[in-house]
mmCIF file of C-alpha atoms and ligand atoms in Angstrom:
data_model
loop_
_atom_site.group_PDB
_atom_site.id
_atom_site.type_symbol
_atom_site.label_atom_id
_atom_site.label_comp_id
_atom_site.label_asym_id
_atom_site.label_seq_id
_atom_site.Cartn_x
_atom_site.Cartn_y
_atom_site.Cartn_z
ATOM 1 C CA MET B 44 0.000 0.000 0.000
ATOM 2 C CA ASP B 45 1.261 3.447 -0.921
ATOM 3 C CA VAL B 46 0.832 5.256 2.377
ATOM 4 C CA ILE B 47 2.677 7.614 4.662
ATOM 5 C CA ASP B 48 2.957 5.999 8.077
ATOM 6 C CA ILE B 49 4.430 7.162 11.393
ATOM 7 C CA PRO B 50 8.047 6.053 10.686
ATOM 8 C CA LEU B 51 7.849 7.791 7.324
ATOM 9 C CA VAL B 52 6.588 11.087 8.726
ATOM 10 C CA LEU B 53 9.292 10.957 11.425
ATOM 11 C CA ALA B 54 11.850 10.388 8.679
ATOM 12 C CA TRP B 55 10.447 13.382 6.768
ATOM 13 C CA VAL B 56 10.798 15.757 9.696
ATOM 14 C CA ARG B 57 14.314 14.456 10.486
ATOM 15 C CA GLU B 58 15.226 14.901 6.834
ATOM 16 C CA ILE B 59 14.004 18.526 6.974
ATOM 17 C CA ALA B 60 16.146 19.095 10.086
ATOM 18 C CA ALA B 61 19.196 17.639 8.322
ATOM 19 C CA ALA B 62 18.589 19.767 5.218
ATOM 20 C CA VAL B 63 18.131 22.932 7.286
ATOM 21 C CA GLU B 64 21.387 22.236 9.086
ATOM 22 C CA GLN B 65 23.212 21.608 5.825
ATOM 23 C CA GLN B 66 21.676 24.671 4.112
ATOM 24 C CA GLU B 67 21.715 27.053 7.073
ATOM 25 C CA ALA B 68 24.424 29.293 5.587
ATOM 26 C CA ARG B 69 22.670 29.489 2.234
ATOM 27 C CA LEU B 70 19.301 30.394 3.781
ATOM 28 C CA THR B 71 20.991 33.049 5.878
ATOM 29 C CA GLU B 72 22.769 34.433 2.823
ATOM 30 C CA LEU B 73 19.452 34.692 0.948
ATOM 31 C CA ASP B 74 17.886 36.467 3.936
ATOM 32 C CA SER B 75 20.909 38.802 4.204
ATOM 33 C CA ALA B 76 20.185 40.063 0.682
ATOM 34 C CA ILE B 77 16.560 41.099 1.294
ATOM 35 C CA GLY B 78 15.921 40.606 5.015
ATOM 36 C CA ASP B 79 17.834 40.526 8.290
ATOM 37 C CA GLY B 80 19.996 37.450 7.709
ATOM 38 C CA ASP B 81 18.444 35.149 10.287
ATOM 39 C CA HIS B 82 16.324 32.715 8.260
ATOM 40 C CA GLY B 83 18.909 29.921 8.384
ATOM 41 C CA SER B 84 19.581 30.300 12.093
ATOM 42 C CA ASN B 85 15.856 30.653 12.867
ATOM 43 C CA LEU B 86 15.050 27.361 11.181
ATOM 44 C CA ARG B 87 18.177 25.649 12.514
ATOM 45 C CA ARG B 88 17.183 26.568 16.077
ATOM 46 C CA GLY B 89 13.593 25.500 15.442
ATOM 47 C CA PHE B 90 14.368 22.122 13.912
ATOM 48 C CA THR B 91 17.053 21.331 16.493
ATOM 49 C CA ALA B 92 14.321 21.787 19.101
ATOM 50 C CA VAL B 93 11.942 19.708 16.978
ATOM 51 C CA LEU B 94 14.409 16.792 16.951
ATOM 52 C CA ALA B 95 14.641 16.948 20.748
ATOM 53 C CA ALA B 96 10.838 17.160 21.063
ATOM 54 C CA LEU B 97 10.326 14.151 18.787
ATOM 55 C CA ASP B 98 12.764 12.115 20.881
ATOM 56 C CA THR B 99 10.487 12.616 23.881
ATOM 57 C CA LEU B 100 7.346 11.751 21.878
ATOM 58 C CA ASP B 101 7.189 8.025 22.527
ATOM 59 C CA GLU B 102 4.731 5.996 20.484
ATOM 60 C CA PRO B 103 2.962 8.751 18.533
ATOM 61 C CA ALA B 104 -0.668 7.695 18.018
ATOM 62 C CA SER B 105 -1.004 9.131 14.521
ATOM 63 C CA VAL B 106 0.874 10.620 11.613
ATOM 64 C CA GLY B 107 -0.656 13.925 12.621
ATOM 65 C CA ALA B 108 0.680 13.735 16.189
ATOM 66 C CA VAL B 109 4.243 13.970 14.832
ATOM 67 C CA LEU B 110 3.383 16.990 12.694
ATOM 68 C CA THR B 111 1.422 18.727 15.443
ATOM 69 C CA ARG B 112 4.378 18.370 17.824
ATOM 70 C CA THR B 113 6.678 19.693 15.107
ATOM 71 C CA GLY B 114 4.463 22.721 14.545
ATOM 72 C CA SER B 115 4.018 23.558 18.219
ATOM 73 C CA THR B 116 7.778 23.365 18.737
ATOM 74 C CA LEU B 117 8.472 25.684 15.795
ATOM 75 C CA ILE B 118 5.957 28.216 17.122
ATOM 76 C CA SER B 119 7.512 28.212 20.584
ATOM 77 C CA LYS B 120 11.196 28.225 19.503
ATOM 78 C CA VAL B 121 11.426 30.431 16.410
ATOM 79 C CA GLY B 122 11.153 34.176 16.864
ATOM 80 C CA GLY B 123 11.113 35.210 13.180
ATOM 81 C CA ALA B 124 8.078 35.313 10.919
ATOM 82 C CA SER B 125 8.914 31.840 9.648
ATOM 83 C CA GLY B 126 8.351 30.164 13.056
ATOM 84 C CA PRO B 127 4.646 30.952 13.431
ATOM 85 C CA LEU B 128 4.069 30.500 9.682
ATOM 86 C CA TYR B 129 5.688 27.062 9.384
ATOM 87 C CA GLY B 130 4.490 26.166 12.883
ATOM 88 C CA SER B 131 0.876 26.820 11.904
ATOM 89 C CA ALA B 132 1.358 24.885 8.683
ATOM 90 C CA PHE B 133 2.671 21.800 10.506
ATOM 91 C CA ARG B 134 -0.081 22.031 13.123
ATOM 92 C CA ALA B 135 -2.727 22.258 10.389
ATOM 93 C CA MET B 136 -1.210 19.274 8.575
ATOM 94 C CA GLY B 137 -1.202 17.418 11.890
ATOM 95 C CA ALA B 138 -4.871 18.147 12.502
ATOM 96 C CA ALA B 139 -5.679 16.890 8.993
ATOM 97 C CA LEU B 140 -3.985 13.499 9.540
ATOM 98 C CA PRO B 141 -5.563 11.788 12.566
ATOM 99 C CA GLY B 142 -4.878 8.226 11.341
ATOM 100 C CA GLU B 143 -1.892 5.889 11.640
ATOM 101 C CA THR B 144 -1.392 6.165 7.878
ATOM 102 C CA ALA B 145 -2.244 8.644 5.144
ATOM 103 C CA ASP B 146 -2.828 7.787 1.490
ATOM 104 C CA PRO B 147 -1.744 10.160 -1.308
ATOM 105 C CA ALA B 148 -5.115 11.953 -1.433
ATOM 106 C CA GLU B 149 -5.202 12.403 2.340
ATOM 107 C CA PHE B 150 -1.648 13.680 2.339
ATOM 108 C CA ALA B 151 -2.447 16.122 -0.487
ATOM 109 C CA ALA B 152 -5.360 17.436 1.597
ATOM 110 C CA ALA B 153 -2.996 17.925 4.538
ATOM 111 C CA LEU B 154 -0.529 19.860 2.377
ATOM 112 C CA ALA B 155 -3.455 22.033 1.275
ATOM 113 C CA ALA B 156 -4.427 22.614 4.909
ATOM 114 C CA GLY B 157 -0.821 23.636 5.610
ATOM 115 C CA LEU B 158 -0.894 26.225 2.847
ATOM 116 C CA ALA B 159 -4.277 27.517 4.011
ATOM 117 C CA ALA B 160 -2.859 28.022 7.515
ATOM 118 C CA ILE B 161 0.124 29.978 6.147
ATOM 119 C CA ARG B 162 -2.163 32.181 4.082
ATOM 120 C CA LYS B 163 -4.583 32.725 6.945
ATOM 121 C CA LEU B 164 -1.812 33.841 9.281
ATOM 122 C CA GLY B 165 0.369 35.769 6.853
ATOM 123 C CA ALA B 166 -2.289 37.058 4.450
ATOM 124 C CA ALA B 167 0.124 36.649 1.517
ATOM 125 C CA GLU B 168 -1.165 36.155 -1.999
ATOM 126 C CA PRO B 169 0.717 34.242 -4.694
ATOM 127 C CA GLY B 170 3.175 36.728 -6.213
ATOM 128 C CA ASP B 171 3.934 38.511 -2.917
ATOM 129 C CA LYS B 172 7.395 36.831 -2.843
ATOM 130 C CA THR B 173 6.946 34.537 0.163
ATOM 131 C CA VAL B 174 6.723 30.884 1.211
ATOM 132 C CA VAL B 175 3.349 30.878 -0.591
ATOM 133 C CA ASP B 176 5.113 31.157 -3.966
ATOM 134 C CA ALA B 177 6.846 27.799 -3.474
ATOM 135 C CA TRP B 178 4.155 25.946 -1.489
ATOM 136 C CA THR B 179 1.366 26.778 -3.995
ATOM 137 C CA PRO B 180 3.021 25.218 -7.088
ATOM 138 C CA ALA B 181 4.387 22.330 -4.997
ATOM 139 C CA LEU B 182 0.882 21.517 -3.763
ATOM 140 C CA ALA B 183 -0.551 21.788 -7.285
ATOM 141 C CA ALA B 184 2.112 19.393 -8.602
ATOM 142 C CA PHE B 185 1.523 16.963 -5.735
ATOM 143 C CA GLU B 186 -2.247 16.975 -6.380
ATOM 144 C CA ARG B 187 -1.744 16.540 -10.125
ATOM 145 C CA THR B 188 0.555 13.517 -9.703
ATOM 146 C CA ALA B 189 -0.790 11.949 -6.474
ATOM 147 C CA ASP B 190 -2.262 8.979 -8.315
ATOM 148 C CA THR B 191 1.198 8.066 -9.676
ATOM 149 C CA GLY B 192 2.384 7.303 -6.124
ATOM 150 C CA LEU B 193 3.710 9.195 -3.146
ATOM 151 C CA ALA B 194 7.397 9.177 -4.075
ATOM 152 C CA ALA B 195 6.718 10.433 -7.602
ATOM 153 C CA ALA B 196 4.258 13.064 -6.327
ATOM 154 C CA ALA B 197 6.753 14.309 -3.754
ATOM 155 C CA GLY B 198 9.457 14.453 -6.429
ATOM 156 C CA SER B 199 7.309 16.532 -8.749
ATOM 157 C CA ALA B 200 6.260 18.762 -5.843
ATOM 158 C CA ALA B 201 9.935 19.401 -5.025
ATOM 159 C CA GLU B 202 10.678 20.294 -8.648
ATOM 160 C CA ALA B 203 7.694 22.643 -8.739
ATOM 161 C CA ALA B 204 8.834 24.284 -5.488
ATOM 162 C CA ALA B 205 12.296 24.805 -7.001
ATOM 163 C CA GLN B 206 10.709 26.522 -10.003
ATOM 164 C CA GLY B 207 8.593 28.562 -7.590
ATOM 165 C CA VAL B 208 11.779 29.808 -5.909
ATOM 166 C CA LEU B 209 13.235 30.865 -9.276
ATOM 167 C CA ASP B 210 9.973 32.598 -10.106
ATOM 168 C CA THR B 211 10.280 34.762 -6.974
ATOM 169 C CA VAL B 212 13.486 36.380 -8.305
ATOM 170 C CA PRO B 213 11.825 39.072 -10.470
ATOM 171 C CA LEU B 214 9.088 39.749 -7.903
ATOM 172 C CA GLN B 215 8.914 42.716 -5.546
ATOM 173 C CA ALA B 216 8.155 41.608 -1.980
ATOM 174 C CA ARG B 217 4.783 42.727 -0.653
ATOM 175 C CA LYS B 218 4.836 40.867 2.686
ATOM 176 C CA GLY B 219 7.359 40.446 5.479
ATOM 177 C CA ARG B 220 10.629 42.261 6.072
ATOM 178 C CA ALA B 221 11.694 42.150 2.416
ATOM 179 C CA SER B 222 8.724 44.386 1.553
ATOM 180 C CA TYR B 223 10.465 47.249 3.428
ATOM 181 C CA LEU B 224 13.023 47.263 0.598
ATOM 182 C CA GLY B 225 10.372 48.008 -2.023
ATOM 183 C CA PRO B 226 11.835 47.719 -5.531
ATOM 184 C CA ARG B 227 15.250 46.760 -4.087
ATOM 185 C CA SER B 228 13.783 43.359 -3.186
ATOM 186 C CA VAL B 229 13.638 42.577 -6.939
ATOM 187 C CA GLY B 230 16.396 40.327 -8.319
ATOM 188 C CA HIS B 231 16.770 37.943 -5.386
ATOM 189 C CA PRO B 232 15.108 34.638 -4.520
ATOM 190 C CA ASP B 233 12.845 34.655 -1.468
ATOM 191 C CA PRO B 234 14.483 32.860 1.495
ATOM 192 C CA GLY B 235 11.210 31.403 2.772
ATOM 193 C CA ALA B 236 10.375 30.031 -0.670
ATOM 194 C CA ALA B 237 13.834 28.417 -0.649
ATOM 195 C CA SER B 238 13.202 26.751 2.722
ATOM 196 C CA THR B 239 9.825 25.518 1.470
ATOM 197 C CA GLU B 240 11.677 23.835 -1.395
ATOM 198 C CA LEU B 241 13.837 22.079 1.236
ATOM 199 C CA ILE B 242 10.705 20.836 3.014
ATOM 200 C CA PHE B 243 9.316 19.261 -0.167
ATOM 201 C CA ARG B 244 12.721 17.865 -1.205
ATOM 202 C CA ALA B 245 13.031 16.271 2.228
ATOM 203 C CA LEU B 246 9.673 14.559 1.679
ATOM 204 C CA ALA B 247 10.866 13.139 -1.647
ATOM 205 C CA THR B 248 14.112 11.999 -0.009
ATOM 206 C CA ALA B 249 12.332 10.322 2.902
ATOM 207 C CA LEU B 250 9.923 8.536 0.558
ATOM 208 C CA GLY B 251 12.701 7.468 -1.786
ATOM 209 C CA ARG B 252 14.806 6.107 1.036
ATOM 210 C CA LEU B 253 12.170 4.232 2.997
ATOM 211 C CA LYS B 254 9.854 2.934 0.317
ATOM 212 C CA PRO B 255 10.694 1.402 -3.038
ATOM 213 C CA SER B 256 9.271 3.733 -5.672
ATOM 214 C CA GLY B 257 6.342 2.592 -7.799
HETATM 215 P P1 ADP W 72 11.897 37.389 9.714
HETATM 216 O O1 ADP W 72 11.418 37.963 8.407
HETATM 217 O O2 ADP W 72 11.018 37.727 10.861
HETATM 218 O O3 ADP W 72 13.346 37.694 9.948
HETATM 219 P P2 ADP W 72 12.622 34.762 8.695
HETATM 220 O O4 ADP W 72 13.847 35.424 8.174
HETATM 221 O O5 ADP W 72 12.830 33.506 9.456
HETATM 222 O O6 ADP W 72 11.758 35.781 9.566
HETATM 223 O O7 ADP W 72 11.665 34.399 7.472
HETATM 224 C C1 ADP W 72 11.555 35.228 6.337
HETATM 225 C C2 ADP W 72 10.624 34.574 5.340
HETATM 226 O O8 ADP W 72 9.309 34.489 5.882
HETATM 227 C C3 ADP W 72 10.453 35.348 4.061
HETATM 228 O O9 ADP W 72 11.478 35.044 3.126
HETATM 229 C C4 ADP W 72 9.078 34.949 3.564
HETATM 230 O O10 ADP W 72 9.141 33.825 2.689
HETATM 231 C C5 ADP W 72 8.379 34.506 4.821
HETATM 232 N N1 ADP W 72 7.311 35.433 5.162
HETATM 233 C C6 ADP W 72 7.416 36.626 5.776
HETATM 234 N N2 ADP W 72 6.208 37.192 5.924
HETATM 235 C C7 ADP W 72 5.307 36.339 5.351
HETATM 236 C C8 ADP W 72 3.879 36.337 5.173
HETATM 237 N N3 ADP W 72 3.126 37.339 5.630
HETATM 238 N N4 ADP W 72 3.326 35.282 4.554
HETATM 239 C C9 ADP W 72 4.077 34.242 4.101
HETATM 240 N N5 ADP W 72 5.419 34.183 4.240
HETATM 241 C C10 ADP W 72 6.017 35.213 4.847
HETATM 242 MG MG1 MG W 73 14.852 37.116 8.650
#
């Protein structure tokens, strides 16, 4: 059966933490260009705390329990805009996945709930040069390819997120700190879009590693 189970979702979150650690300097560099240079360290601090929190979560009852704990930890540990935004997204995904497994359609619905939470909190529209500009195309790609299997859907979502990051380059930021720069925010990728790409890539990596594709 092509499902996301509790070990898989734990592997996903650990993979995100590893990617954030590995890419911390790059995320900080992106945020130095159009923000305050703390996006990498914000997420590093958050996901380090998430790893510790997951170690104390013995026998999670559902896929969602792992994601809810992840989200609550991000909200409490990350001071920047990205903490509450990603924290709310993970909590919303957690609430959407009350079972011990999630099939591709259920997981797509959870990713949609995550995006809805980000948009509710941050009020960003597509094109505002934020996380939304990577998560929106990634979700659309996941939904479009969900019936080809989880690993393939996650792979196409990661590719779509990467394109979403590139597409933020010519945009002028209309939300968050980068918006203070006005037209000077043009010509750089959005750091939050870049970290969203990491989140979707980590999903593809976790699925590729733990489940044979197809
Ligand atoms: P801060 O801006 O408080 O320093 P971070 O540097 O951790 O926080 O995160 C910056 C990223 O947060 C931005 O690159 C952008 O993608 C995202 N972001 C900021 N405000 C919003 C918003 N209102 N909606 C969606 N994403 C946002
Ligand atoms: Mg910042």
